[in-house]
Amino acid sequence: MSELGRRGHLVVDPYAREVVLHTEPTTSGYSTAHTRAYGTGKLLIPLADGRTFTLDLDELPVPEPEADAR
């Protein structure tokens, strides 16, 4: 996988209010997972081309509560 420049997989879960960055690809998936909660600042994600993507965890949207939730 890494020969294609794929170094990680990012999962943004608005219901759990967390972000999981899976890194270190293997033949069966990823060997490392880094979890960060919403509202904990900026997450710096290194890209395969040497650049860095910054995800602001303070600005992520959350779902509206359902009107008839009990």
PDB file of N, CA and C in Angstrom:
ATOM      1  N   MET A   1       0.799  -1.189   0.000  1.00  0.00           N
ATOM      2  CA  MET A   1       0.000   0.000   0.000  1.00  0.00           C
ATOM      3  C   MET A   1       0.846   1.258   0.000  1.00  0.00           C
ATOM      4  N   SER A   2       1.912   1.258   0.761  1.00  0.00           N
ATOM      5  CA  SER A   2       2.713   2.473   0.836  1.00  0.00           C
ATOM      6  C   SER A   2       3.415   2.774  -0.480  1.00  0.00           C
ATOM      7  N   GLU A   3       3.588   1.773  -1.354  1.00  0.00           N
ATOM      8  CA  GLU A   3       4.208   2.059  -2.640  1.00  0.00           C
ATOM      9  C   GLU A   3       3.318   2.926  -3.516  1.00  0.00           C
ATOM     10  N   LEU A   4       2.043   3.021  -3.181  1.00  0.00           N
ATOM     11  CA  LEU A   4       1.117   3.879  -3.901  1.00  0.00           C
ATOM     12  C   LEU A   4       1.017   5.262  -3.255  1.00  0.00           C
ATOM     13  N   GLY A   5       1.804   5.498  -2.224  1.00  0.00           N
ATOM     14  CA  GLY A   5       1.757   6.773  -1.542  1.00  0.00           C
ATOM     15  C   GLY A   5       0.701   6.818  -0.456  1.00  0.00           C
ATOM     16  N   ARG A   6       0.085   5.707  -0.188  1.00  0.00           N
ATOM     17  CA  ARG A   6      -0.967   5.635   0.822  1.00  0.00           C
ATOM     18  C   ARG A   6      -0.330   5.328   2.176  1.00  0.00           C
ATOM     19  N   ARG A   7      -0.337   6.320   3.060  1.00  0.00           N
ATOM     20  CA  ARG A   7       0.335   6.155   4.338  1.00  0.00           C
ATOM     21  C   ARG A   7      -0.620   6.117   5.513  1.00  0.00           C
ATOM     22  N   GLY A   8      -1.870   6.414   5.294  1.00  0.00           N
ATOM     23  CA  GLY A   8      -2.814   6.426   6.399  1.00  0.00           C
ATOM     24  C   GLY A   8      -4.246   6.499   5.927  1.00  0.00           C
ATOM     25  N   HIS A   9      -5.130   6.308   6.874  1.00  0.00           N
ATOM     26  CA  HIS A   9      -6.558   6.339   6.602  1.00  0.00           C
ATOM     27  C   HIS A   9      -7.202   7.125   7.734  1.00  0.00           C
ATOM     28  N   LEU A  10      -7.984   8.119   7.409  1.00  0.00           N
ATOM     29  CA  LEU A  10      -8.588   8.996   8.406  1.00  0.00           C
ATOM     30  C   LEU A  10     -10.087   8.712   8.505  1.00  0.00           C
ATOM     31  N   VAL A  11     -10.558   8.476   9.728  1.00  0.00           N
ATOM     32  CA  VAL A  11     -11.978   8.258   9.983  1.00  0.00           C
ATOM     33  C   VAL A  11     -12.462   9.384  10.889  1.00  0.00           C
ATOM     34  N   VAL A  12     -13.452  10.143  10.432  1.00  0.00           N
ATOM     35  CA  VAL A  12     -14.044  11.218  11.221  1.00  0.00           C
ATOM     36  C   VAL A  12     -15.441  10.740  11.623  1.00  0.00           C
ATOM     37  N   ASP A  13     -15.663  10.587  12.926  1.00  0.00           N
ATOM     38  CA  ASP A  13     -16.927  10.066  13.438  1.00  0.00           C
ATOM     39  C   ASP A  13     -17.645  11.148  14.239  1.00  0.00           C
ATOM     40  N   PRO A  14     -18.618  11.833  13.628  1.00  0.00           N
ATOM     41  CA  PRO A  14     -19.296  12.925  14.334  1.00  0.00           C
ATOM     42  C   PRO A  14     -20.169  12.439  15.485  1.00  0.00           C
ATOM     43  N   TYR A  15     -20.610  11.196  15.464  1.00  0.00           N
ATOM     44  CA  TYR A  15     -21.458  10.680  16.539  1.00  0.00           C
ATOM     45  C   TYR A  15     -20.629  10.358  17.782  1.00  0.00           C
ATOM     46  N   ALA A  16     -19.454   9.795  17.595  1.00  0.00           N
ATOM     47  CA  ALA A  16     -18.549   9.530  18.721  1.00  0.00           C
ATOM     48  C   ALA A  16     -17.738  10.773  19.073  1.00  0.00           C
ATOM     49  N   ARG A  17     -17.788  11.769  18.191  1.00  0.00           N
ATOM     50  CA  ARG A  17     -17.022  13.013  18.334  1.00  0.00           C
ATOM     51  C   ARG A  17     -15.524  12.730  18.490  1.00  0.00           C
ATOM     52  N   GLU A  18     -15.039  11.883  17.563  1.00  0.00           N
ATOM     53  CA  GLU A  18     -13.616  11.584  17.552  1.00  0.00           C
ATOM     54  C   GLU A  18     -13.125  11.349  16.134  1.00  0.00           C
ATOM     55  N   VAL A  19     -11.813  11.477  15.994  1.00  0.00           N
ATOM     56  CA  VAL A  19     -11.129  11.248  14.728  1.00  0.00           C
ATOM     57  C   VAL A  19     -10.093  10.166  14.973  1.00  0.00           C
ATOM     58  N   VAL A  20     -10.029   9.191  14.065  1.00  0.00           N
ATOM     59  CA  VAL A  20      -9.034   8.123  14.188  1.00  0.00           C
ATOM     60  C   VAL A  20      -8.169   8.137  12.934  1.00  0.00           C
ATOM     61  N   LEU A  21      -6.873   8.272  13.126  1.00  0.00           N
ATOM     62  CA  LEU A  21      -5.919   8.223  12.022  1.00  0.00           C
ATOM     63  C   LEU A  21      -5.198   6.882  12.087  1.00  0.00           C
ATOM     64  N   HIS A  22      -5.438   6.044  11.078  1.00  0.00           N
ATOM     65  CA  HIS A  22      -4.780   4.741  10.980  1.00  0.00           C
ATOM     66  C   HIS A  22      -3.518   4.926  10.151  1.00  0.00           C
ATOM     67  N   THR A  23      -2.383   4.458  10.668  1.00  0.00           N
ATOM     68  CA  THR A  23      -1.104   4.606   9.969  1.00  0.00           C
ATOM     69  C   THR A  23      -0.366   3.274   9.949  1.00  0.00           C
ATOM     70  N   GLU A  24       0.758   3.268   9.305  1.00  0.00           N
ATOM     71  CA  GLU A  24       1.611   2.087   9.148  1.00  0.00           C
ATOM     72  C   GLU A  24       0.860   0.947   8.466  1.00  0.00           C
ATOM     73  N   PRO A  25       0.599   1.111   7.159  1.00  0.00           N
ATOM     74  CA  PRO A  25      -0.161   0.092   6.427  1.00  0.00           C
ATOM     75  C   PRO A  25       0.562  -1.246   6.378  1.00  0.00           C
ATOM     76  N   THR A  26      -0.232  -2.306   6.469  1.00  0.00           N
ATOM     77  CA  THR A  26       0.262  -3.677   6.331  1.00  0.00           C
ATOM     78  C   THR A  26      -0.561  -4.340   5.229  1.00  0.00           C
ATOM     79  N   THR A  27      -0.296  -5.574   4.953  1.00  0.00           N
ATOM     80  CA  THR A  27      -1.065  -6.279   3.925  1.00  0.00           C
ATOM     81  C   THR A  27      -2.500  -6.543   4.360  1.00  0.00           C
ATOM     82  N   SER A  28      -2.768  -6.483   5.673  1.00  0.00           N
ATOM     83  CA  SER A  28      -4.118  -6.767   6.164  1.00  0.00           C
ATOM     84  C   SER A  28      -4.830  -5.552   6.757  1.00  0.00           C
ATOM     85  N   GLY A  29      -4.245  -4.358   6.639  1.00  0.00           N
ATOM     86  CA  GLY A  29      -4.878  -3.165   7.190  1.00  0.00           C
ATOM     87  C   GLY A  29      -3.837  -2.174   7.668  1.00  0.00           C
ATOM     88  N   TYR A  30      -4.011  -1.675   8.869  1.00  0.00           N
ATOM     89  CA  TYR A  30      -3.079  -0.715   9.462  1.00  0.00           C
ATOM     90  C   TYR A  30      -2.687  -1.196  10.843  1.00  0.00           C
ATOM     91  N   SER A  31      -1.432  -0.988  11.219  1.00  0.00           N
ATOM     92  CA  SER A  31      -0.955  -1.493  12.505  1.00  0.00           C
ATOM     93  C   SER A  31      -1.067  -0.481  13.635  1.00  0.00           C
ATOM     94  N   THR A  32      -1.324   0.776  13.325  1.00  0.00           N
ATOM     95  CA  THR A  32      -1.381   1.809  14.359  1.00  0.00           C
ATOM     96  C   THR A  32      -2.621   2.680  14.170  1.00  0.00           C
ATOM     97  N   ALA A  33      -3.254   3.029  15.290  1.00  0.00           N
ATOM     98  CA  ALA A  33      -4.407   3.931  15.259  1.00  0.00           C
ATOM     99  C   ALA A  33      -4.196   5.020  16.311  1.00  0.00           C
ATOM    100  N   HIS A  34      -4.337   6.271  15.882  1.00  0.00           N
ATOM    101  CA  HIS A  34      -4.218   7.432  16.774  1.00  0.00           C
ATOM    102  C   HIS A  34      -5.603   8.056  16.879  1.00  0.00           C
ATOM    103  N   THR A  35      -6.158   8.144  18.086  1.00  0.00           N
ATOM    104  CA  THR A  35      -7.500   8.681  18.294  1.00  0.00           C
ATOM    105  C   THR A  35      -7.418  10.033  18.980  1.00  0.00           C
ATOM    106  N   ARG A  36      -8.162  10.991  18.441  1.00  0.00           N
ATOM    107  CA  ARG A  36      -8.245  12.330  19.042  1.00  0.00           C
ATOM    108  C   ARG A  36      -9.706  12.733  19.121  1.00  0.00           C
ATOM    109  N   ALA A  37     -10.075  13.359  20.207  1.00  0.00           N
ATOM    110  CA  ALA A  37     -11.451  13.816  20.403  1.00  0.00           C
ATOM    111  C   ALA A  37     -11.679  15.145  19.697  1.00  0.00           C
ATOM    112  N   TYR A  38     -12.919  15.383  19.311  1.00  0.00           N
ATOM    113  CA  TYR A  38     -13.306  16.694  18.808  1.00  0.00           C
ATOM    114  C   TYR A  38     -12.966  17.732  19.879  1.00  0.00           C
ATOM    115  N   GLY A  39     -12.640  18.936  19.461  1.00  0.00           N
ATOM    116  CA  GLY A  39     -12.409  20.033  20.390  1.00  0.00           C
ATOM    117  C   GLY A  39     -11.051  20.018  21.065  1.00  0.00           C
ATOM    118  N   THR A  40     -10.083  19.287  20.494  1.00  0.00           N
ATOM    119  CA  THR A  40      -8.756  19.200  21.117  1.00  0.00           C
ATOM    120  C   THR A  40      -7.665  19.840  20.274  1.00  0.00           C
ATOM    121  N   GLY A  41      -8.035  20.872  19.513  1.00  0.00           N
ATOM    122  CA  GLY A  41      -7.026  21.614  18.758  1.00  0.00           C
ATOM    123  C   GLY A  41      -6.838  21.112  17.344  1.00  0.00           C
ATOM    124  N   LYS A  42      -5.628  21.203  16.864  1.00  0.00           N
ATOM    125  CA  LYS A  42      -5.316  20.859  15.479  1.00  0.00           C
ATOM    126  C   LYS A  42      -4.598  19.514  15.403  1.00  0.00           C
ATOM    127  N   LEU A  43      -4.980  18.719  14.422  1.00  0.00           N
ATOM    128  CA  LEU A  43      -4.339  17.433  14.149  1.00  0.00           C
ATOM    129  C   LEU A  43      -3.511  17.602  12.884  1.00  0.00           C
ATOM    130  N   LEU A  44      -2.205  17.405  12.993  1.00  0.00           N
ATOM    131  CA  LEU A  44      -1.304  17.509  11.847  1.00  0.00           C
ATOM    132  C   LEU A  44      -1.139  16.127  11.238  1.00  0.00           C
ATOM    133  N   ILE A  45      -1.445  16.028   9.943  1.00  0.00           N
ATOM    134  CA  ILE A  45      -1.405  14.743   9.249  1.00  0.00           C
ATOM    135  C   ILE A  45      -0.366  14.822   8.142  1.00  0.00           C
ATOM    136  N   PRO A  46       0.745  14.075   8.273  1.00  0.00           N
ATOM    137  CA  PRO A  46       1.757  14.094   7.216  1.00  0.00           C
ATOM    138  C   PRO A  46       1.249  13.378   5.959  1.00  0.00           C
ATOM    139  N   LEU A  47       1.435  14.009   4.814  1.00  0.00           N
ATOM    140  CA  LEU A  47       1.015  13.436   3.537  1.00  0.00           C
ATOM    141  C   LEU A  47       2.196  12.756   2.854  1.00  0.00           C
ATOM    142  N   ALA A  48       1.900  11.881   1.918  1.00  0.00           N
ATOM    143  CA  ALA A  48       2.935  11.099   1.232  1.00  0.00           C
ATOM    144  C   ALA A  48       3.914  11.970   0.455  1.00  0.00           C
ATOM    145  N   ASP A  49       3.476  13.144   0.011  1.00  0.00           N
ATOM    146  CA  ASP A  49       4.347  14.003  -0.783  1.00  0.00           C
ATOM    147  C   ASP A  49       5.182  14.962   0.064  1.00  0.00           C
ATOM    148  N   GLY A  50       5.138  14.789   1.400  1.00  0.00           N
ATOM    149  CA  GLY A  50       5.946  15.621   2.273  1.00  0.00           C
ATOM    150  C   GLY A  50       5.219  16.811   2.864  1.00  0.00           C
ATOM    151  N   ARG A  51       4.056  17.154   2.314  1.00  0.00           N
ATOM    152  CA  ARG A  51       3.271  18.247   2.877  1.00  0.00           C
ATOM    153  C   ARG A  51       2.546  17.761   4.131  1.00  0.00           C
ATOM    154  N   THR A  52       1.965  18.705   4.863  1.00  0.00           N
ATOM    155  CA  THR A  52       1.196  18.379   6.058  1.00  0.00           C
ATOM    156  C   THR A  52      -0.204  18.956   5.937  1.00  0.00           C
ATOM    157  N   PHE A  53      -1.192  18.121   6.181  1.00  0.00           N
ATOM    158  CA  PHE A  53      -2.585  18.553   6.194  1.00  0.00           C
ATOM    159  C   PHE A  53      -2.959  18.838   7.641  1.00  0.00           C
ATOM    160  N   THR A  54      -3.582  19.988   7.902  1.00  0.00           N
ATOM    161  CA  THR A  54      -3.995  20.355   9.253  1.00  0.00           C
ATOM    162  C   THR A  54      -5.508  20.268   9.349  1.00  0.00           C
ATOM    163  N   LEU A  55      -5.986  19.428  10.268  1.00  0.00           N
ATOM    164  CA  LEU A  55      -7.413  19.289  10.523  1.00  0.00           C
ATOM    165  C   LEU A  55      -7.713  19.949  11.864  1.00  0.00           C
ATOM    166  N   ASP A  56      -8.560  20.968  11.837  1.00  0.00           N
ATOM    167  CA  ASP A  56      -8.907  21.692  13.054  1.00  0.00           C
ATOM    168  C   ASP A  56     -10.045  20.949  13.755  1.00  0.00           C
ATOM    169  N   LEU A  57      -9.733  20.275  14.845  1.00  0.00           N
ATOM    170  CA  LEU A  57     -10.714  19.473  15.557  1.00  0.00           C
ATOM    171  C   LEU A  57     -11.709  20.326  16.343  1.00  0.00           C
ATOM    172  N   ASP A  58     -11.409  21.604  16.494  1.00  0.00           N
ATOM    173  CA  ASP A  58     -12.331  22.511  17.175  1.00  0.00           C
ATOM    174  C   ASP A  58     -13.463  22.971  16.253  1.00  0.00           C
ATOM    175  N   GLU A  59     -13.307  22.781  14.950  1.00  0.00           N
ATOM    176  CA  GLU A  59     -14.269  23.295  13.976  1.00  0.00           C
ATOM    177  C   GLU A  59     -15.105  22.209  13.303  1.00  0.00           C
ATOM    178  N   LEU A  60     -15.006  20.962  13.738  1.00  0.00           N
ATOM    179  CA  LEU A  60     -15.747  19.885  13.086  1.00  0.00           C
ATOM    180  C   LEU A  60     -17.223  19.940  13.469  1.00  0.00           C
ATOM    181  N   PRO A  61     -18.098  19.705  12.501  1.00  0.00           N
ATOM    182  CA  PRO A  61     -19.528  19.739  12.801  1.00  0.00           C
ATOM    183  C   PRO A  61     -19.966  18.498  13.576  1.00  0.00           C
ATOM    184  N   VAL A  62     -21.006  18.655  14.365  1.00  0.00           N
ATOM    185  CA  VAL A  62     -21.610  17.527  15.081  1.00  0.00           C
ATOM    186  C   VAL A  62     -23.067  17.450  14.676  1.00  0.00           C
ATOM    187  N   PRO A  63     -23.635  16.250  14.683  1.00  0.00           N
ATOM    188  CA  PRO A  63     -25.040  16.117  14.280  1.00  0.00           C
ATOM    189  C   PRO A  63     -25.968  16.774  15.286  1.00  0.00           C
ATOM    190  N   GLU A  64     -27.084  17.270  14.784  1.00  0.00           N
ATOM    191  CA  GLU A  64     -28.115  17.853  15.640  1.00  0.00           C
ATOM    192  C   GLU A  64     -28.805  16.713  16.391  1.00  0.00           C
ATOM    193  N   PRO A  65     -29.128  16.915  17.667  1.00  0.00           N
ATOM    194  CA  PRO A  65     -29.874  15.883  18.396  1.00  0.00           C
ATOM    195  C   PRO A  65     -31.254  15.697  17.779  1.00  0.00           C
ATOM    196  N   GLU A  66     -31.730  14.478  17.755  1.00  0.00           N
ATOM    197  CA  GLU A  66     -33.034  14.210  17.186  1.00  0.00           C
ATOM    198  C   GLU A  66     -34.120  14.731  18.114  1.00  0.00           C
ATOM    199  N   ALA A  67     -35.164  15.276  17.542  1.00  0.00           N
ATOM    200  CA  ALA A  67     -36.226  15.921  18.315  1.00  0.00           C
ATOM    201  C   ALA A  67     -36.936  14.943  19.253  1.00  0.00           C
ATOM    202  N   ASP A  68     -37.114  13.703  18.809  1.00  0.00           N
ATOM    203  CA  ASP A  68     -37.841  12.756  19.655  1.00  0.00           C
ATOM    204  C   ASP A  68     -36.926  11.747  20.329  1.00  0.00           C
ATOM    205  N   ALA A  69     -35.638  12.075  20.489  1.00  0.00           N
ATOM    206  CA  ALA A  69     -34.708  11.157  21.166  1.00  0.00           C
ATOM    207  C   ALA A  69     -35.087  11.060  22.633  1.00  0.00           C
ATOM    208  N   ARG A  70     -35.047   9.852  23.146  1.00  0.00           N
ATOM    209  CA  ARG A  70     -35.438   9.615  24.545  1.00  0.00           C
ATOM    210  C   ARG A  70     -34.309   9.099  25.347  1.00  0.00           C
TER     211      ARG A  70
END
